[in-house]
CSV table of C-alpha atoms and ligand atoms in Angstrom, one decimal:
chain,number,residue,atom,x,y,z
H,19,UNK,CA,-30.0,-48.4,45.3
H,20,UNK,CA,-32.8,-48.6,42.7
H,21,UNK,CA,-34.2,-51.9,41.6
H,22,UNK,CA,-34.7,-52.1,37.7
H,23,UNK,CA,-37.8,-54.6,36.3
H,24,UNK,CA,-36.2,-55.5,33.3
H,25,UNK,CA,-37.8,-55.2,30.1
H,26,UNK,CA,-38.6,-58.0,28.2
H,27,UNK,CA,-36.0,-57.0,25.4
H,28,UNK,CA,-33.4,-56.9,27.6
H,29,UNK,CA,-34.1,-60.0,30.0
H,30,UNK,CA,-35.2,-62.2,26.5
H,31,UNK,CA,-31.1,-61.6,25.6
H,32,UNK,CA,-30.2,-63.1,28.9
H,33,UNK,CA,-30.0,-67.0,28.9
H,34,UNK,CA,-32.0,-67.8,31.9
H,35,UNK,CA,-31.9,-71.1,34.2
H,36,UNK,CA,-33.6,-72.7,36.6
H,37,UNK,CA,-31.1,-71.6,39.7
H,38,UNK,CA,-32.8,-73.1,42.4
H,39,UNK,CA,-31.6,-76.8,42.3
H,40,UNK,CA,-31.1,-77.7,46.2
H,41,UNK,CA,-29.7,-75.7,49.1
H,42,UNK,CA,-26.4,-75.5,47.8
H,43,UNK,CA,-27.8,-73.3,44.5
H,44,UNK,CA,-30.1,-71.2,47.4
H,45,UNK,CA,-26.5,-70.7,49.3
H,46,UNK,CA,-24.5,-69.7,46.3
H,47,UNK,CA,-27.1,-66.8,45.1
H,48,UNK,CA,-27.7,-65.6,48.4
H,49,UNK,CA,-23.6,-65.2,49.1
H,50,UNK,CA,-23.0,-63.7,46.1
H,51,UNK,CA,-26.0,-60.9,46.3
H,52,UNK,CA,-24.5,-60.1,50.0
H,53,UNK,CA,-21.1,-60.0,47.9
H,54,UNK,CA,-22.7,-57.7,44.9
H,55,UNK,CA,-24.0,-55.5,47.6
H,56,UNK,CA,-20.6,-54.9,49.2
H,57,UNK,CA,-20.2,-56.9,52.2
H,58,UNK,CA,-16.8,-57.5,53.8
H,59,UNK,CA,-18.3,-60.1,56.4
H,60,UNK,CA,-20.8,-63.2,55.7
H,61,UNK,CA,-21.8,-65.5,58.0
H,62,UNK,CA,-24.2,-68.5,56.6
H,63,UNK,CA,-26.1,-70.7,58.5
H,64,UNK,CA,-28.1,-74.0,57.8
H,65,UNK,CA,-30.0,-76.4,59.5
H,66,UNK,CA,-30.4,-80.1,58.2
H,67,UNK,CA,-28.7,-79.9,55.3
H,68,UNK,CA,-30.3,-76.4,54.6
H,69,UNK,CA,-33.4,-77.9,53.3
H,70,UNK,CA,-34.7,-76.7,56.9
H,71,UNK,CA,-33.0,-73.2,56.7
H,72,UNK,CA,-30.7,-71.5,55.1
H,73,UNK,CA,-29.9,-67.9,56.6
H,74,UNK,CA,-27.0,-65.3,54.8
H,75,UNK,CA,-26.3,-62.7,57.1
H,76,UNK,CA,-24.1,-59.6,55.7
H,77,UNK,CA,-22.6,-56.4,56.2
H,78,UNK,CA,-23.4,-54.8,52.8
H,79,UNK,CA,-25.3,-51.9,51.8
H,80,UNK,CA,-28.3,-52.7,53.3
H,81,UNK,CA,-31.8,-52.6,50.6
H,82,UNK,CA,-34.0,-49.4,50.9
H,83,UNK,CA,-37.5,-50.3,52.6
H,84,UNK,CA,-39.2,-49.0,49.4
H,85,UNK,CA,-37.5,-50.9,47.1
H,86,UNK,CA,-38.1,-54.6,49.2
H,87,UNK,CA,-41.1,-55.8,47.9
H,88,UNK,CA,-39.1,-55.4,44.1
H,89,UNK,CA,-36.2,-58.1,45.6
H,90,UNK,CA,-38.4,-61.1,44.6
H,91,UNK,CA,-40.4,-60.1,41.6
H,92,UNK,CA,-39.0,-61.4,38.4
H,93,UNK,CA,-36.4,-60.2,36.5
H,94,UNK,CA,-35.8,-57.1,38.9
H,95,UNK,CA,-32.5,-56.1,39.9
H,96,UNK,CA,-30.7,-53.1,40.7
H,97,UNK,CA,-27.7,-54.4,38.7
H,98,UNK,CA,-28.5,-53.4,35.2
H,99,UNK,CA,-31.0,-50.9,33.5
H,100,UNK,CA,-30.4,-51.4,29.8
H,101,UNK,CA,-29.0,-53.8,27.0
H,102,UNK,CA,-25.5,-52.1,27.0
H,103,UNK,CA,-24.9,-52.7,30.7
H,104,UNK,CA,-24.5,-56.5,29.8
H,105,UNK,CA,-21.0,-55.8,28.1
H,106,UNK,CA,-19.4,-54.6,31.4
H,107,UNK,CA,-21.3,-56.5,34.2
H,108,UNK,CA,-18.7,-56.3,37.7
H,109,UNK,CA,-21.6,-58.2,39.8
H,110,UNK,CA,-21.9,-61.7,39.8
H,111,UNK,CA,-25.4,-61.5,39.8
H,112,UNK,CA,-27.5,-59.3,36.8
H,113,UNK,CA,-30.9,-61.3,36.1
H,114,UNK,CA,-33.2,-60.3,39.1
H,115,UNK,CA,-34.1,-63.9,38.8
H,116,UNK,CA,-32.5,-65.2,42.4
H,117,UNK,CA,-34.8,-64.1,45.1
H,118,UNK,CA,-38.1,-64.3,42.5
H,119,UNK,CA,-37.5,-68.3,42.0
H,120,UNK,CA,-36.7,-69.0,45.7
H,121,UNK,CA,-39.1,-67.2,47.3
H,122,UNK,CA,-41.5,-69.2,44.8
H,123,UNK,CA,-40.4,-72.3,46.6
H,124,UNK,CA,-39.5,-71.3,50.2
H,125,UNK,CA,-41.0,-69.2,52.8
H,126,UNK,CA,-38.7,-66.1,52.8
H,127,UNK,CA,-37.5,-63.7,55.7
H,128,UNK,CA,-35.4,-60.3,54.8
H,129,UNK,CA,-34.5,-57.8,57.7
H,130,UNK,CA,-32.4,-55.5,56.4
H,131,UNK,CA,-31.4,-51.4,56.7
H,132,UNK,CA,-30.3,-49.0,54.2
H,133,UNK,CA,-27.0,-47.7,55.1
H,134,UNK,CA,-28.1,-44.3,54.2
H,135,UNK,CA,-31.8,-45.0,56.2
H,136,UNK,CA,-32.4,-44.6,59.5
H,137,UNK,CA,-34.7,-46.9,60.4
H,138,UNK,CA,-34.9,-51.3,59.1
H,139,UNK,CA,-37.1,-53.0,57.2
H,140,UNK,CA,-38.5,-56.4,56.9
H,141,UNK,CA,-40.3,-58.7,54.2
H,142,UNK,CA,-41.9,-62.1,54.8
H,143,UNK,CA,-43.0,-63.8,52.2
H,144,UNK,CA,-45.1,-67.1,51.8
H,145,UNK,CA,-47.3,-68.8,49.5
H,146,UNK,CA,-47.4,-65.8,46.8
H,147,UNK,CA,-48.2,-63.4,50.2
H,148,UNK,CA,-45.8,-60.4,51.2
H,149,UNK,CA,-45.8,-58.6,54.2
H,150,UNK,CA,-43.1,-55.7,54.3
H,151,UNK,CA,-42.7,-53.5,58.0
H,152,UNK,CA,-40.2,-51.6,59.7
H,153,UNK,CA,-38.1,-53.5,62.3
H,154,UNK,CA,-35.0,-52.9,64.3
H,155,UNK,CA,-32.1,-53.7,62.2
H,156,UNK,CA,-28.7,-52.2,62.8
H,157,UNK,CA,-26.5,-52.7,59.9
H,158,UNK,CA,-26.5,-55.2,56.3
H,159,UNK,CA,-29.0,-57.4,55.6
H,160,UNK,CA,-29.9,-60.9,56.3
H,161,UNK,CA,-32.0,-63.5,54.6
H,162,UNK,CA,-33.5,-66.7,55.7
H,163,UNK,CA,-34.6,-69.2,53.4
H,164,UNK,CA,-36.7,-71.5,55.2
H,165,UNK,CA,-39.1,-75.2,54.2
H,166,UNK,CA,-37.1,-75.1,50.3
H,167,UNK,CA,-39.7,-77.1,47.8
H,168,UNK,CA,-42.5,-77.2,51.0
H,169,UNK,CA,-44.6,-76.3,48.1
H,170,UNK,CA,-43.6,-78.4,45.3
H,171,UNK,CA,-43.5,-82.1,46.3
H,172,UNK,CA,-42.5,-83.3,43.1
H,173,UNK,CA,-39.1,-81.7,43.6
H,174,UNK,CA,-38.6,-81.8,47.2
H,175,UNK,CA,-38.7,-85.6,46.4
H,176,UNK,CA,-35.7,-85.1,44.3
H,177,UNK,CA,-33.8,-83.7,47.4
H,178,UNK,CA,-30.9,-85.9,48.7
H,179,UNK,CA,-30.7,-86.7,51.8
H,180,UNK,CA,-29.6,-84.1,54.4
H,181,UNK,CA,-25.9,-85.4,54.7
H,182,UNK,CA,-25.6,-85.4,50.7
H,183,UNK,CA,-27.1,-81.8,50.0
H,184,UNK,CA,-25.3,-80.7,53.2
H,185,UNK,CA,-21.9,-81.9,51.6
H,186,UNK,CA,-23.1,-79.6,48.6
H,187,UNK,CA,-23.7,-76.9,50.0
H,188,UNK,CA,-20.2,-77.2,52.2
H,189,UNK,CA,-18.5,-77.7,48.5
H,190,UNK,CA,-19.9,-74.4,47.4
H,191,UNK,CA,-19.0,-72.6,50.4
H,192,UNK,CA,-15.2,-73.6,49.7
H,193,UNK,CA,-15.9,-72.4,46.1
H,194,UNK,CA,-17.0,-69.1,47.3
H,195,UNK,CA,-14.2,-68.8,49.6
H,196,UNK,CA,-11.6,-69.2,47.3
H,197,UNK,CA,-13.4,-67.0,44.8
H,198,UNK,CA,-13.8,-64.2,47.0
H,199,UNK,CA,-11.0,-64.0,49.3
H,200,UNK,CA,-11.0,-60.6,50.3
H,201,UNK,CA,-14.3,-61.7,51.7
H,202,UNK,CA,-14.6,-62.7,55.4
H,203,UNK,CA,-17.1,-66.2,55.1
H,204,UNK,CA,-18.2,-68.0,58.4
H,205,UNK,CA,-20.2,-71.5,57.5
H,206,UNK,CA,-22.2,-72.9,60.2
H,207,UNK,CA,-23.6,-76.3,60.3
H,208,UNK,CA,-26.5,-76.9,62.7
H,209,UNK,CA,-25.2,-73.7,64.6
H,210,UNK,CA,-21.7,-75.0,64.9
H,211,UNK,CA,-19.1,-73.1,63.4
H,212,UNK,CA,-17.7,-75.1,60.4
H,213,UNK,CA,-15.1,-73.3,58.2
H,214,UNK,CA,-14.3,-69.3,58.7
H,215,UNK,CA,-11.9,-67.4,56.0
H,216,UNK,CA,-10.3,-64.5,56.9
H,217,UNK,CA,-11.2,-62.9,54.2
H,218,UNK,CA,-7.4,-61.0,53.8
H,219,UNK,CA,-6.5,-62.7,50.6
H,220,UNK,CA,-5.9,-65.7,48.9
H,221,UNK,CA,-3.5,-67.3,50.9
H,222,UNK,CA,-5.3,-67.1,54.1
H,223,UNK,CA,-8.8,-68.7,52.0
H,224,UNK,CA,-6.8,-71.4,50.7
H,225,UNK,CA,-5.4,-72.2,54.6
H,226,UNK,CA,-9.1,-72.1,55.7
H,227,UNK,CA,-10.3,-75.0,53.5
H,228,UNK,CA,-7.8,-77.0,53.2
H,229,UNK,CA,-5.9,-79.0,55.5
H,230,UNK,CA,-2.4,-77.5,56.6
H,231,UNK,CA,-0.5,-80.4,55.3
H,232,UNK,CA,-2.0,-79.4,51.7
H,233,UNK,CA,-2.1,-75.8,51.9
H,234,UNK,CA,1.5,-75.6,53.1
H,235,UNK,CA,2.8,-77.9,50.2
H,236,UNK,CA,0.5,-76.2,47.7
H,237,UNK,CA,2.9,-73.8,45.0
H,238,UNK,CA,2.2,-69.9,45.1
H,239,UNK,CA,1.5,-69.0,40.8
H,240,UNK,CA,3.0,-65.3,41.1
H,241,UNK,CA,1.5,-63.6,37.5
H,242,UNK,CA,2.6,-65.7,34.4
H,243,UNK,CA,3.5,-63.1,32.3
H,244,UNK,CA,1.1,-62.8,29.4
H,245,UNK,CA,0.5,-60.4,26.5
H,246,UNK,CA,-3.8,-60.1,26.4
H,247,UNK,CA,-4.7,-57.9,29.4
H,248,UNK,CA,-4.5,-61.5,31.4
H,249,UNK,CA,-3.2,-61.7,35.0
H,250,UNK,CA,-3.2,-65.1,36.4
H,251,UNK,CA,-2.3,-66.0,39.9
H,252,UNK,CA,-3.4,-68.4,42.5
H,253,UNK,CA,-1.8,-72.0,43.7
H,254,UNK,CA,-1.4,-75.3,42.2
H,255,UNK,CA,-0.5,-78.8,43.8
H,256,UNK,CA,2.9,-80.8,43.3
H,257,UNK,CA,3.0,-83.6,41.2
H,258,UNK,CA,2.8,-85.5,44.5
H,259,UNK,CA,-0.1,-83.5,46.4
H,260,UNK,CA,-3.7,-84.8,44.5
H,261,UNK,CA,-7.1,-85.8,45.1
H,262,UNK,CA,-9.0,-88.5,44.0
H,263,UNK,CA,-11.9,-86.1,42.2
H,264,UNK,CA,-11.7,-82.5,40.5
H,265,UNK,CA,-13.5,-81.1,43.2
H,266,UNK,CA,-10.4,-79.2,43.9
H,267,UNK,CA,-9.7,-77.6,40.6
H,268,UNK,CA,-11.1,-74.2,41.1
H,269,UNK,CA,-10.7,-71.7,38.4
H,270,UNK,CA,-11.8,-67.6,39.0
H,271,UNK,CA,-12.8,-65.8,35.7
H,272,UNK,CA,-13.0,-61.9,36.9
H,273,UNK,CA,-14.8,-63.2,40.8
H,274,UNK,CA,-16.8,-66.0,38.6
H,275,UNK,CA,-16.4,-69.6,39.7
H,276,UNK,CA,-16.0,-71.0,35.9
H,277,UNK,CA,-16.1,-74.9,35.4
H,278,UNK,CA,-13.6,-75.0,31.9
H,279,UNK,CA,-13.1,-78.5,31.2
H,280,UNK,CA,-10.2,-77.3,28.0
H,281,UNK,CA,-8.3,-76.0,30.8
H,282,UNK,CA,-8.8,-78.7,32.9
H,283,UNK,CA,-7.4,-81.0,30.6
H,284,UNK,CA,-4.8,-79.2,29.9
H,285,UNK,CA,-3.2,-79.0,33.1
H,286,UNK,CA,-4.0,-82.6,33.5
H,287,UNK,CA,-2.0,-83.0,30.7
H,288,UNK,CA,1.2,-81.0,31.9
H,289,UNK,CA,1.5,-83.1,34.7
H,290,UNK,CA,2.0,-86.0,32.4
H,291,UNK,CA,3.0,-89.7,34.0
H,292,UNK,CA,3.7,-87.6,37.3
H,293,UNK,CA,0.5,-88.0,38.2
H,294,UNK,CA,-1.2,-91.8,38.1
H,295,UNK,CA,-4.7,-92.3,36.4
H,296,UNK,CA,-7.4,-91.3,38.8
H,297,UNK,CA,-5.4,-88.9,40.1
H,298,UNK,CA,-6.1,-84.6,40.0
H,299,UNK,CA,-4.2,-82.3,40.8
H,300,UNK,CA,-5.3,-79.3,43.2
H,301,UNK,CA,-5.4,-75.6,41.8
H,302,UNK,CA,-7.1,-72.5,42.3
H,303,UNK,CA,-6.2,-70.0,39.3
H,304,UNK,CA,-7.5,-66.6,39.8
H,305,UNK,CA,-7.5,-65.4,36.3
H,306,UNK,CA,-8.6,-61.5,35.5
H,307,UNK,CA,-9.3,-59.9,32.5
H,308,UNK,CA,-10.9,-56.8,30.8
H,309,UNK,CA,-14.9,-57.7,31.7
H,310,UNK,CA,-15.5,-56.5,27.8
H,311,UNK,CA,-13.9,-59.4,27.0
H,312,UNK,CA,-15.9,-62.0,28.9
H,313,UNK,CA,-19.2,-63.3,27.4
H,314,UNK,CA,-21.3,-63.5,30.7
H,315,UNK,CA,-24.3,-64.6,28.7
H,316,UNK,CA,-23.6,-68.2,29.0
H,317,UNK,CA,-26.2,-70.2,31.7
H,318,UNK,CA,-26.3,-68.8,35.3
H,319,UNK,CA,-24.3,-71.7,36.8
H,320,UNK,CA,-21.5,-70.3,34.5
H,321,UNK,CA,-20.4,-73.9,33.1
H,322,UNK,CA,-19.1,-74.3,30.1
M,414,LIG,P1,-29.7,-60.1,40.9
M,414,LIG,O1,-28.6,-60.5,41.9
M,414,LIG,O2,-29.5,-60.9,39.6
M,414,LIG,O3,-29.8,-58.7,40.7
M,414,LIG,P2,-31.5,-61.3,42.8
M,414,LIG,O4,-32.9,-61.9,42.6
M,414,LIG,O5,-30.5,-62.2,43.3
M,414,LIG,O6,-31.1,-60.7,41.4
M,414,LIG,O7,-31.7,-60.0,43.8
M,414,LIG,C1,-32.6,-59.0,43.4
M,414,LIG,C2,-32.1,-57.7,44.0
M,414,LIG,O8,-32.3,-57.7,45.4
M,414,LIG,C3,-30.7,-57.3,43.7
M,414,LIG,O9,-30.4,-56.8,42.4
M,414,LIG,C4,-30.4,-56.3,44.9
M,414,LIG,O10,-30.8,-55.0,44.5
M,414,LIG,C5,-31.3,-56.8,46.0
M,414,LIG,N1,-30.5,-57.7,47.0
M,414,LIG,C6,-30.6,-59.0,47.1
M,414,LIG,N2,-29.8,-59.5,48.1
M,414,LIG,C7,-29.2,-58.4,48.7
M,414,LIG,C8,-28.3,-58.2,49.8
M,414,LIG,N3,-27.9,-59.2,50.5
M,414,LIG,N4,-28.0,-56.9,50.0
M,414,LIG,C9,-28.4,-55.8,49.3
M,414,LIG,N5,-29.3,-56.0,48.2
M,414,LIG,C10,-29.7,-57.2,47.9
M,415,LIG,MG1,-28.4,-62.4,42.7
């Protein structure tokens, strides 16, 4: 697969963001480029809150050794060539920004192999220095993400501790399992295997994050009938079945985790006095809809 640099007149009509934050921003663009690249299986590992390391191995496409060293120059990605393009992204990432602002704060590892190449490549990169080689590599690609902010005190001092950004990072891992559960995900803290999804649908992600006693009381949303192109399904909590935070509101636009806080409200509001103050209810709505229709140019953490 080719990697584009973007122009400047089409990247200038993409909001941009800072999308390196902590570990759990790092884990998030690295899942969801294994995810853009086709993968079926990802396994992520850290180590000390993955301010240490954070690896992302997949079973995707694999990049071509010629196009490597392009993975973490600005604005280059194989996602888009031209303004138009941005009216029917299917990827969840487009901005070639990912890998460029990381590996400007991290010491970088890729091994990877081309599905259609024979042999595997790898790129190391440290301190604005690349080194790209062949290596033995069977299948995918994985990338290790070690020392985040080694070079940039000033933010590295804005790190939690490990136990905080580790509890980040394990919140966006359920986020990415319940967006993408057609997607086998294996989380691993300190090497011990934390939360696996199967990765056969919807039902089995929900089962692999939360507890029995709330996945099995949770209430199946079969398609509510609607008249715009709009197919929503997914599972929602009894009036009796909440949590103490929203962390457990998840809504999917088209494979997008979207933070909505109208909708949010609004279901809130359904529940009525069912639910005491303090109290939210648990969903996961996977909404689809015509990608025309979808304004992805909103900032890369796709809040709203
Ligand atoms: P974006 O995802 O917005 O294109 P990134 O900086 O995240 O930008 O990645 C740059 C490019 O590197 C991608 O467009 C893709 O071609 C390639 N790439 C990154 N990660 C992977 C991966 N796991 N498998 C295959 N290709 C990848
Ligand atoms: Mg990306």
């Amino acid at each position: 697969m080719k990697i584009n640099l973007l122009d400047s007149s089409i990247y200038n009509l993409i909001s941009a963001g800072e999308v390196v934050e902590n570990p759990a921003s790092v884990v998030k663009e690295l899942v969801e480029n294994s995810i853009d690249a086709g993968a079926t299986n990802v396994s992520v590992y850290i180590e000390d809150g993955g301010i240490k390391s954070i690896e992302v191995i997949d079973n995707g496409s694999g990049i071509q050794k010629d196009e490597l060293y392009k993975t973490i120059l600005p604005h280059a990605t194989s996602k888009i060539k031209e303004a138009d393009d941005l009216y029917t992204i299917s990827t969840l990432g487009f901005r070639g920004e990912a890998l460029a602002s990381i590996s400007a704060v991290s010491e970088v590892e890729i091994r990877t192999k081309y599905f259609d190449e024979e042999n595997g490549a790898y790129l190391y990169a440290k301190n604005g220095q690349t080194e790209i080689g062949d290596c033995a590599y069977s299948a995918g690609t994985s990338i290790k993400v070690s020392n985040l902010f080694y070079n940039t005190p000033a933010r590295y001092k804005f790190l939690a501790s490990k136990s905080t950004e580790e509890g980040y990072v394990t919140k966006h891992i359920f986020r990415l399992i319940l967006a993408n559960p057609n997607v086998a995900i294996s989380y691993y803290i300190d090497n011990k295997l934390t939360y696996s999804s199967p990765g056969n649908g919807l039902k089995g992600a929900v089962e692999s994050v939360f507890m029995p006693k709330i996945a099995n009381s949770l209430i199946e949303i079969d398609d509510i009938p609607s008249d715009d192109n709009l197919r929503i399904t997914g599972y929602i909590s009894p009036a009796d079945v909440f949590k103490n935070n929203r962390n457990f509101q998840i809504v999917i636009l088209n494979g997008r985790v979207i933070t909505d806080q109208t909708m949010s409200a609004t279901i809130q509001n359904a529940y009525g006095t069912r639910l005491m103050s303090r109290c939210f209810p648990i969903y996961v709505l996977n909404i689809v809809m015509p990608f025309d229709e979808v304004d992805v140019n909103v900032h890369p953490n796709k809040k709203r």
